[in-house]
Short mmCIF file of C-alpha atoms and ligand atoms in Angstrom, two decimals:
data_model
loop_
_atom_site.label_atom_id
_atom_site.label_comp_id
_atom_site.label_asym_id
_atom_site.label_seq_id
_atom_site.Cartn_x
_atom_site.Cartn_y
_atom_site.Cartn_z
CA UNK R 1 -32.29 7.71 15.50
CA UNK R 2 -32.13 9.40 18.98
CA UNK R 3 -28.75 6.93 19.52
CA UNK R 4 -27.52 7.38 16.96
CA UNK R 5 -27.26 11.03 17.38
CA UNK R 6 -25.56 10.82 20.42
CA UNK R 7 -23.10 8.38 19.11
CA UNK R 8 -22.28 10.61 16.49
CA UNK R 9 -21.72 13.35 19.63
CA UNK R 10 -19.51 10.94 21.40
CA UNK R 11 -17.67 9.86 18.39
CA UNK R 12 -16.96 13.59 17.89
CA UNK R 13 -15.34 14.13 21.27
CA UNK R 14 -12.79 11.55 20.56
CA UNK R 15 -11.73 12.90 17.74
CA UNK R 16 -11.29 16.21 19.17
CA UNK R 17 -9.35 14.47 21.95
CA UNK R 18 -6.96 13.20 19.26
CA UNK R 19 -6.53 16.65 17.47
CA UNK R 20 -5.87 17.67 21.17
CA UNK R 21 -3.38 15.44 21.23
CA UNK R 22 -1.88 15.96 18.01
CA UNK R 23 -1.65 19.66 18.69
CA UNK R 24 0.26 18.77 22.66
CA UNK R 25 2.79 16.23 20.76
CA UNK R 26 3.47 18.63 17.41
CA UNK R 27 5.48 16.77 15.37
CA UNK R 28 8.06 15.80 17.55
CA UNK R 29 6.90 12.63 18.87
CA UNK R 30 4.47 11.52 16.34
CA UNK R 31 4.97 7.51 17.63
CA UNK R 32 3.52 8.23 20.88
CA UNK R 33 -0.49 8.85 18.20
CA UNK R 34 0.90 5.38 16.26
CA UNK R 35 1.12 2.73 19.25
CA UNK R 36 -2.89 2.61 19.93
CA UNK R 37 -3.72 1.70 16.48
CA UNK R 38 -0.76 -0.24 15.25
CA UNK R 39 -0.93 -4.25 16.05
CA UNK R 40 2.56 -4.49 17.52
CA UNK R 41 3.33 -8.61 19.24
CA UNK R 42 3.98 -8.10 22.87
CA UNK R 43 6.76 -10.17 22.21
CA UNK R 44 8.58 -7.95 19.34
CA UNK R 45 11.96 -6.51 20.65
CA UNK R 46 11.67 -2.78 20.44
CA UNK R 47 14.87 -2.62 18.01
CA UNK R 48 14.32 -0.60 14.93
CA UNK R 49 14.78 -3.39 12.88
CA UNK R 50 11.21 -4.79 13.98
CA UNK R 51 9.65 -2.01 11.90
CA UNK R 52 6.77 -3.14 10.07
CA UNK R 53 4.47 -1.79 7.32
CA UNK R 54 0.92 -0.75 8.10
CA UNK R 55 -1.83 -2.48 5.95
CA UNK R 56 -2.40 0.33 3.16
CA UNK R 57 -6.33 0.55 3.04
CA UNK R 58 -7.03 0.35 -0.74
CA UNK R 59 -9.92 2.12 -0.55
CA UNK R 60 -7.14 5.19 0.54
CA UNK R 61 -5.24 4.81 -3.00
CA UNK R 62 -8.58 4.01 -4.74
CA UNK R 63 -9.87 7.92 -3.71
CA UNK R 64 -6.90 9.03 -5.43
CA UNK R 65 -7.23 7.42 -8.50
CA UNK R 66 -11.07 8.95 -9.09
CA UNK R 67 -8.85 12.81 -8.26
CA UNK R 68 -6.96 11.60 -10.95
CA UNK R 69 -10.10 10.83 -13.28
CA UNK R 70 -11.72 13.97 -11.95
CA UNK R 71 -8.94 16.29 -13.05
CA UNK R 72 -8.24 14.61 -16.45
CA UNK R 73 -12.14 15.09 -17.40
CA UNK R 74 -11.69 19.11 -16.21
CA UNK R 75 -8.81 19.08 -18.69
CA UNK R 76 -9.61 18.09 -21.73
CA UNK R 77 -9.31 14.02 -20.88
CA UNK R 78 -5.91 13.44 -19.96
CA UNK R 79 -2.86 14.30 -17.39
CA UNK R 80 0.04 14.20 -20.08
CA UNK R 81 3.01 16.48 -20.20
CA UNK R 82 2.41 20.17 -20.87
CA UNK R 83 -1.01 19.75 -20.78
CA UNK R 84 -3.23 21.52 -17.59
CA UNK R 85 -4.06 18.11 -16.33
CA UNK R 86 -0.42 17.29 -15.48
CA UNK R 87 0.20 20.32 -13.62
CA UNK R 88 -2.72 19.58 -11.87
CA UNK R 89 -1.71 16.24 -10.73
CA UNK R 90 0.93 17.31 -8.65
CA UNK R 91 -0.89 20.08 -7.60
CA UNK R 92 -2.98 17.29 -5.94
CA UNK R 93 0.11 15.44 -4.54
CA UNK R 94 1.38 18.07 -3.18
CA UNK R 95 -0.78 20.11 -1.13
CA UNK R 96 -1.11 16.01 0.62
CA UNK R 97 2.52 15.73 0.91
CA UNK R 98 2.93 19.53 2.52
CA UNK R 99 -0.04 18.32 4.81
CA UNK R 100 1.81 15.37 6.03
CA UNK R 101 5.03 16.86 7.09
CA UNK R 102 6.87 16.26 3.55
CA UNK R 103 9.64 18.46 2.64
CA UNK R 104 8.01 18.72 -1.25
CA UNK R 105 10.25 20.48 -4.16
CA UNK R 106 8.69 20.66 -7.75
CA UNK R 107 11.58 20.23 -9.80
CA UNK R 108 10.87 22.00 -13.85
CA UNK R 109 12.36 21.05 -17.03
CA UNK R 110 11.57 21.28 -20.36
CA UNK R 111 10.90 18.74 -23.23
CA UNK R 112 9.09 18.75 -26.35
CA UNK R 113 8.62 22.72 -26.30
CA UNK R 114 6.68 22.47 -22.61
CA UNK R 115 7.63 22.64 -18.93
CA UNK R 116 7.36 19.28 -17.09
CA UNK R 117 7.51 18.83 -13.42
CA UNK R 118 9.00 16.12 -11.06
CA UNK R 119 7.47 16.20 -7.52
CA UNK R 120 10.18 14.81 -4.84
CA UNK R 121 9.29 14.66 -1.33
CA UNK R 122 11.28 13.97 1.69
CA UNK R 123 10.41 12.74 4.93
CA UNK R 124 12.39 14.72 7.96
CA UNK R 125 15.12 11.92 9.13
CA UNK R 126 16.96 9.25 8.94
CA UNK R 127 20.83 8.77 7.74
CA UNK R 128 21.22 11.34 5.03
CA UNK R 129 23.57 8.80 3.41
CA UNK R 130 21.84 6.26 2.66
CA UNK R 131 18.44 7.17 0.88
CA UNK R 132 15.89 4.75 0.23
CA UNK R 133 13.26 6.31 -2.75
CA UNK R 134 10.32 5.10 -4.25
CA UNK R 135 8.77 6.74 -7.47
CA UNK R 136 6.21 6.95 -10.05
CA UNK R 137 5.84 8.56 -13.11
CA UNK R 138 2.34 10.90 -13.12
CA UNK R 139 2.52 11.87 -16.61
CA UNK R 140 -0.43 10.02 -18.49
CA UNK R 141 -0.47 9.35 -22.32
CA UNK R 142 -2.32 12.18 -24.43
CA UNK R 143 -5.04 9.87 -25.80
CA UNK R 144 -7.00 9.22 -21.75
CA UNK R 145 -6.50 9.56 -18.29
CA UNK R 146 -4.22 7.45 -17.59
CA UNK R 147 -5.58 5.70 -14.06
CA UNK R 148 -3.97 1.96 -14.37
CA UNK R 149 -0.91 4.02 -16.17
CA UNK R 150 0.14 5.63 -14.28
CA UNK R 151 -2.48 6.68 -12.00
CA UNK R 152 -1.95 3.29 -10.10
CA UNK R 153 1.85 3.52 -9.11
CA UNK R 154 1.34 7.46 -8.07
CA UNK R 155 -1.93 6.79 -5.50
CA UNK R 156 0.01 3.54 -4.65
CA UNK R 157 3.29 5.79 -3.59
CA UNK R 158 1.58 8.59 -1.97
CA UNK R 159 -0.57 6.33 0.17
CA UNK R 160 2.71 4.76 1.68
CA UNK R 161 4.36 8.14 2.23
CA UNK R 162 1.22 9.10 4.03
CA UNK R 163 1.25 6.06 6.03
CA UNK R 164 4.65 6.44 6.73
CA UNK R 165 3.44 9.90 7.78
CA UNK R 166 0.75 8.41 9.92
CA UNK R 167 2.85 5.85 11.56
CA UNK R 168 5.58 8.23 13.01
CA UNK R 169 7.85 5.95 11.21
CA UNK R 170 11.54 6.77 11.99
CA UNK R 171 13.35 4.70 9.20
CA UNK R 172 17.33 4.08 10.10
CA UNK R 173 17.59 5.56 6.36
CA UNK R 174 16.40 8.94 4.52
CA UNK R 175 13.14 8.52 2.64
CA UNK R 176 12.34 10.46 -0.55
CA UNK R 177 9.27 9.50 -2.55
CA UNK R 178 9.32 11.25 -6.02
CA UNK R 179 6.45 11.23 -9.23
CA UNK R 180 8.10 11.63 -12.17
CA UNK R 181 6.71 14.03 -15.76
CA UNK R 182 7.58 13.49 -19.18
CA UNK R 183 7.86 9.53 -18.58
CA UNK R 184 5.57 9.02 -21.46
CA UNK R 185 7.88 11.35 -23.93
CA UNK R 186 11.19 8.81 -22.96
CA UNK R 187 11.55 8.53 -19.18
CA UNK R 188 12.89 12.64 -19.25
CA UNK R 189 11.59 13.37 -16.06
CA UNK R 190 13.72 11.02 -13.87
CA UNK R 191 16.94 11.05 -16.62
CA UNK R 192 16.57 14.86 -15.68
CA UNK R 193 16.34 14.56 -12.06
CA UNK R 194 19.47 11.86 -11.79
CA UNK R 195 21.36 13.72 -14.36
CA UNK R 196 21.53 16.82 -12.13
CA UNK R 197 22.21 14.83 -8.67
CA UNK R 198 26.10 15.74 -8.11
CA UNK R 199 28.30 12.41 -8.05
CA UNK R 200 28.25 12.62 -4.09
CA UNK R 201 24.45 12.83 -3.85
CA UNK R 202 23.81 9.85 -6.58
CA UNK R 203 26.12 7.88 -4.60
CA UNK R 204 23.84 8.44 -1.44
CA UNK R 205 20.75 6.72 -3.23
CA UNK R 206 21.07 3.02 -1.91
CA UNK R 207 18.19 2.12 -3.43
CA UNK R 208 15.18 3.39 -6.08
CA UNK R 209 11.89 1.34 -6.20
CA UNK R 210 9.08 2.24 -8.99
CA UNK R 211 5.64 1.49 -9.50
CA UNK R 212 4.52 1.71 -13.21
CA UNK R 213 0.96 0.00 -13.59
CA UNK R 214 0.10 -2.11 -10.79
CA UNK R 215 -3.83 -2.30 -11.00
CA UNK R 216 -3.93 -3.94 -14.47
CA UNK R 217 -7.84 -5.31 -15.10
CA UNK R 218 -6.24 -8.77 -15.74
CA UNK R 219 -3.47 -8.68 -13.65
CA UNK R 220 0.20 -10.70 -13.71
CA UNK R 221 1.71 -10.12 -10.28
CA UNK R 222 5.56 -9.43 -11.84
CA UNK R 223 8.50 -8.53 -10.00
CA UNK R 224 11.49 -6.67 -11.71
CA UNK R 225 14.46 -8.86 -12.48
CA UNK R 226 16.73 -6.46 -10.71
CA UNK R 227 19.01 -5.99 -7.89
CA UNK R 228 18.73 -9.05 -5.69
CA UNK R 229 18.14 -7.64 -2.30
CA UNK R 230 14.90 -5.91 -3.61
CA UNK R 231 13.53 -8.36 -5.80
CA UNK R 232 13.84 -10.83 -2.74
CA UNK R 233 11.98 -8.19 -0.70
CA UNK R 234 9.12 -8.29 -3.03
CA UNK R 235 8.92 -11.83 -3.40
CA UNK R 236 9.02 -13.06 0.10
CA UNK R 237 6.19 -10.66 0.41
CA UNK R 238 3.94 -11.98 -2.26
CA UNK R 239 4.96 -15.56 -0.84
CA UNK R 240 3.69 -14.48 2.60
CA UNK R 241 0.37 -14.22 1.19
CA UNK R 242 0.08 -17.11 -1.05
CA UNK R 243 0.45 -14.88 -4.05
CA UNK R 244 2.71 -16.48 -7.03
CA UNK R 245 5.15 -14.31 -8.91
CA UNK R 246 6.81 -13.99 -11.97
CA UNK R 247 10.04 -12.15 -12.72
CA UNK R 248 9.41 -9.49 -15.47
CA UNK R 249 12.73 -9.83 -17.27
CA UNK R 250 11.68 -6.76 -20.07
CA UNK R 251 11.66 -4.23 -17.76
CA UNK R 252 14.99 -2.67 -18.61
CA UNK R 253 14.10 0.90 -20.58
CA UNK R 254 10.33 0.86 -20.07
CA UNK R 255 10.24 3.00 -17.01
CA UNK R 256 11.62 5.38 -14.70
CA UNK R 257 14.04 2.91 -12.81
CA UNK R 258 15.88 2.80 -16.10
CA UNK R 259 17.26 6.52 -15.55
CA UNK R 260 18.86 4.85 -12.04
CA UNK R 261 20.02 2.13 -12.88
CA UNK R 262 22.06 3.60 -15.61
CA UNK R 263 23.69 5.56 -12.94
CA UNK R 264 24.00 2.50 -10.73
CA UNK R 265 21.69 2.49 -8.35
CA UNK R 266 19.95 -0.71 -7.10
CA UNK R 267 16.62 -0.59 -8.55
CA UNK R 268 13.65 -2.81 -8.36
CA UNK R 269 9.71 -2.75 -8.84
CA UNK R 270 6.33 -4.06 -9.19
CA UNK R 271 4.27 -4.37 -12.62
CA UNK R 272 1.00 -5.91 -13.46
CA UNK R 273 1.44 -5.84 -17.28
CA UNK R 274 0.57 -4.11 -19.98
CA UNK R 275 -0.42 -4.87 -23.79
CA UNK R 276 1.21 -8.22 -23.27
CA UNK R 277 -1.58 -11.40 -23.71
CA UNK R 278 -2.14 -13.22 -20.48
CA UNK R 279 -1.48 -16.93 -21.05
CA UNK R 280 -3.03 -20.03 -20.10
CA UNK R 281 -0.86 -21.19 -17.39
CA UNK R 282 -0.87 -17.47 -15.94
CA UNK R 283 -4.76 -17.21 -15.82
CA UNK R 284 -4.96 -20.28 -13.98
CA UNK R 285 -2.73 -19.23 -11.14
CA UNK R 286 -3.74 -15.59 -11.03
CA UNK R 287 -7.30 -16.08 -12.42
CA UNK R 288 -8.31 -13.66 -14.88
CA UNK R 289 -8.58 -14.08 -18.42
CA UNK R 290 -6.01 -16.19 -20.40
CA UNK R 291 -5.59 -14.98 -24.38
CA UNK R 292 -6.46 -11.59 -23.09
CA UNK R 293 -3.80 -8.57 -22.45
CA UNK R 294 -3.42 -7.55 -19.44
CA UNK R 295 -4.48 -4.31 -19.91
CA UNK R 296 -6.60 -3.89 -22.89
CA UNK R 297 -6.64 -0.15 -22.27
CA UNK R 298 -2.99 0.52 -22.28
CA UNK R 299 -2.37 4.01 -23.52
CA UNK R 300 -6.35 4.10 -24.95
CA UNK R 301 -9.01 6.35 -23.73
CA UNK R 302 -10.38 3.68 -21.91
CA UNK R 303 -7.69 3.64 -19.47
CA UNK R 304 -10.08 5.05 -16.67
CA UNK R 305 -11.27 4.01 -12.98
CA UNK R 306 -13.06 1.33 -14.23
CA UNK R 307 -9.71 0.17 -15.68
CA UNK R 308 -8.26 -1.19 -11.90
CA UNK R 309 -8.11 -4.32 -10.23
CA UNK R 310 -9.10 -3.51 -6.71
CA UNK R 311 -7.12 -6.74 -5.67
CA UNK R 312 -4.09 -6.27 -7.80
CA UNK R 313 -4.01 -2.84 -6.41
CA UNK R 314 -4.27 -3.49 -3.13
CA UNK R 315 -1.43 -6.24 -2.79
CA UNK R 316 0.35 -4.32 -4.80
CA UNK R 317 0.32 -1.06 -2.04
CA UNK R 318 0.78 -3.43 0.55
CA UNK R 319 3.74 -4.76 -1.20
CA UNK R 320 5.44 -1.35 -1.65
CA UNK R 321 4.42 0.06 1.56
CA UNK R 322 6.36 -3.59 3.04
CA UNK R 323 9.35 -2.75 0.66
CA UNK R 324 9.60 0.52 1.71
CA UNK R 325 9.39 -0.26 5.61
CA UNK R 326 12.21 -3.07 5.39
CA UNK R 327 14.33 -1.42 2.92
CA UNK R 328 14.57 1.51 5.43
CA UNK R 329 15.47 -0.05 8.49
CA UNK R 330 18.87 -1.26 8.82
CA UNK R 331 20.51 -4.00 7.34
CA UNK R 332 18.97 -6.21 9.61
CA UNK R 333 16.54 -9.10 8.74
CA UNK R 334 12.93 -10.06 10.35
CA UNK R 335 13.48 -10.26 14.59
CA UNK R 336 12.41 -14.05 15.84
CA UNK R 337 8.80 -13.21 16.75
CA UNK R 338 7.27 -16.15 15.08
CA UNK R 339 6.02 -16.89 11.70
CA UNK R 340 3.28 -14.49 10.39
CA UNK R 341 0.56 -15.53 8.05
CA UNK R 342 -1.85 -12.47 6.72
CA UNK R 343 -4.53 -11.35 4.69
CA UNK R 344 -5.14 -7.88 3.57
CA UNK R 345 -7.93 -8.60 1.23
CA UNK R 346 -11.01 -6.57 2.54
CA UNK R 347 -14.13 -8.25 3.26
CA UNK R 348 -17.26 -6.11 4.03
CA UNK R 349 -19.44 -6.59 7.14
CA UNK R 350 -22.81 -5.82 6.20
CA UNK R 351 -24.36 -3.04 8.42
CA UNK R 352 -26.78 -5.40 10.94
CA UNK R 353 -26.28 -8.45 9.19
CA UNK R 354 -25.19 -12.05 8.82
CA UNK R 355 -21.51 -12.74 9.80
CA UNK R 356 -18.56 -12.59 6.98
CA UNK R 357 -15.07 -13.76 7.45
CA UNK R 358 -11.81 -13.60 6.18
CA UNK R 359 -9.18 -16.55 6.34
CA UNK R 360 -5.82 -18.09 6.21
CA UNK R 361 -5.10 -21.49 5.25
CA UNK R 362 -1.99 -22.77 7.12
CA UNK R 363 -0.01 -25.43 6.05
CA UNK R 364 3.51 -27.26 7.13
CA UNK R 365 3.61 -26.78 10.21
CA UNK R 366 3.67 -29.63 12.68
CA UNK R 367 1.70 -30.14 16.02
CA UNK R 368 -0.85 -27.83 17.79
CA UNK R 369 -0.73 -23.92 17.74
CA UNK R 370 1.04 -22.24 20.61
CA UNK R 371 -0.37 -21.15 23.69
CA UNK R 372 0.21 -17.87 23.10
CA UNK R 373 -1.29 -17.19 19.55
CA UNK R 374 -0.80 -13.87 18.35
CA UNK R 375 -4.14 -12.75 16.31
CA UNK R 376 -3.81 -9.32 14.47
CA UNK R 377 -6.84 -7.95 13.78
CA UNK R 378 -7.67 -4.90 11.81
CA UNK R 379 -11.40 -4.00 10.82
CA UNK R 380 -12.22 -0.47 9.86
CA UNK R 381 -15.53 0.57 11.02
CA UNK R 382 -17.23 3.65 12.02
CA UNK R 383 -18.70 1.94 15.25
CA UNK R 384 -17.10 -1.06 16.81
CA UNK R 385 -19.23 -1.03 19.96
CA UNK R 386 -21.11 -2.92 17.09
CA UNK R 387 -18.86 -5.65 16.59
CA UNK R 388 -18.27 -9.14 17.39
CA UNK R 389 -15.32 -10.58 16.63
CA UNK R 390 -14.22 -14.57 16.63
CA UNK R 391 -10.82 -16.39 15.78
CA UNK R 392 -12.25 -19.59 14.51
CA UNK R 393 -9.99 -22.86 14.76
CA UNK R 394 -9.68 -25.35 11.40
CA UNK R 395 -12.05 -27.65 13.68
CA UNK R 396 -14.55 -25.17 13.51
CA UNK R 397 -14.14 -23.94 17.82
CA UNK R 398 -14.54 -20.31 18.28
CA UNK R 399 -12.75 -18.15 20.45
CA UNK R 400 -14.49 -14.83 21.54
CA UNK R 401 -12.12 -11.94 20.93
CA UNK R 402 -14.36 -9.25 21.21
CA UNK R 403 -17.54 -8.79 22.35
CA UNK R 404 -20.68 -6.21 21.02
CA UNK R 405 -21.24 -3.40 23.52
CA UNK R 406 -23.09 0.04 23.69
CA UNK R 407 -20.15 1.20 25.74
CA UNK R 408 -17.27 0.49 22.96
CA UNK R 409 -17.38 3.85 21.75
CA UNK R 410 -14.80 4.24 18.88
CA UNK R 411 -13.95 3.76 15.20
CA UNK R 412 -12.15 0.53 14.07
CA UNK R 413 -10.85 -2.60 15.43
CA UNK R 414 -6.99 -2.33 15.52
CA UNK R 415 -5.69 -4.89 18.09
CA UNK R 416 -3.37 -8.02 18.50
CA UNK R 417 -4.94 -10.71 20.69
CA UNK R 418 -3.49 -13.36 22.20
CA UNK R 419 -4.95 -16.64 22.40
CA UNK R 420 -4.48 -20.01 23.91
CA UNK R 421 -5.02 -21.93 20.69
CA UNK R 422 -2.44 -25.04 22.08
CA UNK R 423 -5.86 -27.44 22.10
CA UNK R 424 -6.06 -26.58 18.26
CA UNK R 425 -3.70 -28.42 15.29
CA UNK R 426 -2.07 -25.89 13.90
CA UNK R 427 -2.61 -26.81 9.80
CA UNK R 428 -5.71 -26.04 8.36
CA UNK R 429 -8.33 -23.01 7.97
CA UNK R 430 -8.13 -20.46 9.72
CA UNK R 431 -10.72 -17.82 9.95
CA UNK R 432 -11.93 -14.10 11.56
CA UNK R 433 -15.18 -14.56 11.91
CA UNK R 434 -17.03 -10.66 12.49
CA UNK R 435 -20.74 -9.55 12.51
CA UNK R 436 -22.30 -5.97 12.90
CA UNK R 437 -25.34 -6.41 15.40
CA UNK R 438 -26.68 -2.70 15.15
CA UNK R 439 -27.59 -0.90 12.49
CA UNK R 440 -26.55 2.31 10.90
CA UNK R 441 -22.52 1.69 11.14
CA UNK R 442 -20.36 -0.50 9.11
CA UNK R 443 -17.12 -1.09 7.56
CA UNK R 444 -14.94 -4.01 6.56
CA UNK R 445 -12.02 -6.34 8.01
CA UNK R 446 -9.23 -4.83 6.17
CA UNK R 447 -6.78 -7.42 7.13
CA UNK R 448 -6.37 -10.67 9.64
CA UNK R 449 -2.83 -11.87 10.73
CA UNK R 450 -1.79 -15.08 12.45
CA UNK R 451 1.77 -14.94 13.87
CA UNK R 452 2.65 -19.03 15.56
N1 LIG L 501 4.96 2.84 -18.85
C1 LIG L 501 5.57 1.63 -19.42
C2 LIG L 501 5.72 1.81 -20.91
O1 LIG L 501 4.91 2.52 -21.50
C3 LIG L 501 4.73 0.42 -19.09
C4 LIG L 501 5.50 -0.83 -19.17
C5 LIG L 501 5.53 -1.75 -20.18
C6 LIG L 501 6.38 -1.31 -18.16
N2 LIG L 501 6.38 -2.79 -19.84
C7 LIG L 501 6.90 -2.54 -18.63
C8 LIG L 501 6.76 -0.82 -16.93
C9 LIG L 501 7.79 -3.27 -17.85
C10 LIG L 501 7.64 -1.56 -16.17
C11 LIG L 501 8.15 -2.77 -16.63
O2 LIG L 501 6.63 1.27 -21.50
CA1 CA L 502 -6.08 -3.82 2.49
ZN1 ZN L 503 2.94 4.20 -20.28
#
């Protein structure tokens, strides 16, 4: 009890050293709080175009989604257009975004005999002629709450422009992030919002990506069949982590990207499906539930927090924080820092306990690893004097990364190690092996990254 009281004291300092911080570097050189907790390879060039996404912690976009639930049961049981529960929404949204360092405008209209809202927010920066946006529509149906629809897409976008926030990032392009009302009623929010952009400003939009139900129960991981460069961006993603796709070819008219394409504006996104009956061959690549919809609470009452896919969800916010991070930085592709195999699926460490592990199976590649292997580790804990940490080879040899110590005194586990792994053959298992040896902290492994 006694030391863990004075951790707490200790843990309290650093954080008031960081606020110290914060307050010395204002917001003019946010990258110099970024570097200690992003996993950067020594060996990455420091051109722009190495910019990479953070991991977006899921349990981040899940807190949103029970706000969401929490201010559709104070309102009568939903968040759809003119009703308090909308309003409230991006009420929510934006007192975050204002927080961050967004530029937020509410933007009103009116349909159906009632105001409606679109939220956009821009992030300070970048070329103000070539705009990269991501969207959601917030509007829920009138008959529930609306968290997989559209609950999922608007947590899933605000998390990345917080991260974004978080990061420092300085995209080579403009970023607006926007939440869309009235989508529900015939996508009127975002035909509204496009159909008042002068010609000049439309033409500045090189891009629009949206997010309309991507923590479906039973998921499909679907990509829209869209402009090439984006849908590529998705896919090689969801390839990175072992995760098959399927192009969602209906996706023309059913949401918000609709209102930009028509104006022609490259437009992609991410959907997990909806009313549509999850087939045999799909449930056994994504597991799940074949003969089942994928979301048997579309546009029902049902349609709550219990309604989400935490893993569908999570890959899915990865995914669109990665889109957004290599849509934004020049037209450049991927610098030569090695191949880069990850997983972001959290595992929990039990507080004092046995050891868990998370791991990569890597295959095709010839020979031994390299001498210098890059390990990326990222484990979210409130202690990690309490940690140790292993890489463990296919062959089952472990190599100490990180040892337990009284002395570690601060949250998480955010570092890149290197290793000499040229001993090991390269194909095969993979795994971060962790273990809390004190009680009262804990936390999970929130991803573990492998670049040869
Ligand atoms: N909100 C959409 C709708 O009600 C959900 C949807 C169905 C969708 N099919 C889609 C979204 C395909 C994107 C792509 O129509
Ligand atoms: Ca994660
Ligand atoms: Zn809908």
């Amino acid at each position: 009890m006694t030391i863990h009281a004075s951790r707490i004291s200790r843990r309290r300092t650093a954080a008031s050293a960081v606020l110290a911080l914060a307050a010395l570097v204002g917001g003019a050189a946010p990258t110099a709080l970024a570097a200690p907790s992003t996993p950067v390879a020594p060996s990455a060039p420091a051109a722009p175009s190495a910019a990479t996404a953070p991991d977006i912690p899921v349990a981040n976009v899940k807190a949103h989604l029970t706000q969401f639930q929490s201010i559709a049961s104070a309102n009568g049981g939903n968040r759809a257009h003119g009703r308090p529960g909308y309003r409230a929404s991006v009420d929510y949204l934006k007192a975050k975004l204002d927080a961050a360092g967004y530029t937020t405008t509410v933007q009103q209209f009116t349909t159906n005999g009632s105001v409606g809202y679109n939220l956009i927010a821009d992030w300070p920066g970048g070329d103000a002629d070539q705009v990269l946006m991501a969207g959601a529509h917030l509007d829920s149906v009138s008959s529930g709450p609306g968290i997989n629809d559209n609950g999922s897409g608007s947590a899933a976008v605000l998390e990345a422009a917080l991260a974004v926030s978080r990061a420092g990032y300085q995209p080579d392009k403009h970023l607006r992030f926007a939440w869309w009302g009235a989508e529900e009623l015939g996508l009127v929010g975002s035909r509204y919002y496009v159909g008042n952009l002068s010609a000049t400003e439309r033409s500045k939009i090189s891009g629009y990506l949206n997010f309309d139900m991507i923590g479906s129960p039973n998921p499909g991981y679907f990509v829209y069949d869209d402009d090439p460069v984006i849908e590529k961006t998705f896919k090689d993603y969801f390839a990175g982590i072992g995760v098959p796709t399927e192009i969602e070819t209906e996706a023309d008219g059913r949401s918000d990207h609709t209102s930009f394409k028509n104006a022609g504006i490259p437009v992609g996104g991410l959907f997990t499906g909806a009313g549509r009956t999850k087939t045999s061959a799909q449930a056994q690549k994504w597991g799940g539930t074949a003969g089942q919809a994928f979301d048997r609470c579309y546009h029902s009452s049902c349609d709550t927090t219990s309604n989400i896919n935490d893993t569908a969800l999570d890959r899915n916010s990865d995914a669109l924080a990665h889109a957004v991070w290599a849509l934004s930085s020049g037209g450049t592709t991927e610098p030569p820092t090695g191949d880069t195999y990850e997983n972001t699926n959290d595992v929990a460490i039990p507080d004092n306990g046995g050891a868990v592990s998370s791991s990569l199976s890597i295959t095709g590649r010839t020979g031994n690893a390299p001498s210098n292997l890059q390990v990326g580790v990222d484990i979210v804990h409130t202690w990690r004097g309490d940690l140790v940490v292993d890489l463990i080879a296919p062959d089952g040899s472990a190599y100490r990364l990180k040892n337990a110590s009284g002395s570690d005194s601060a949250d998480n586990v955010r570092e890149t190690y290197t290793v000499d792994a040229s001993s090991e053959t390269a194909n095969g298992t993979w795994q971060l092996r962790v273990q809390d040896t004190a009680r009262y902290d804990t936390g999970y492994i929130n991803s573990f990254k492998l670049t040869f």
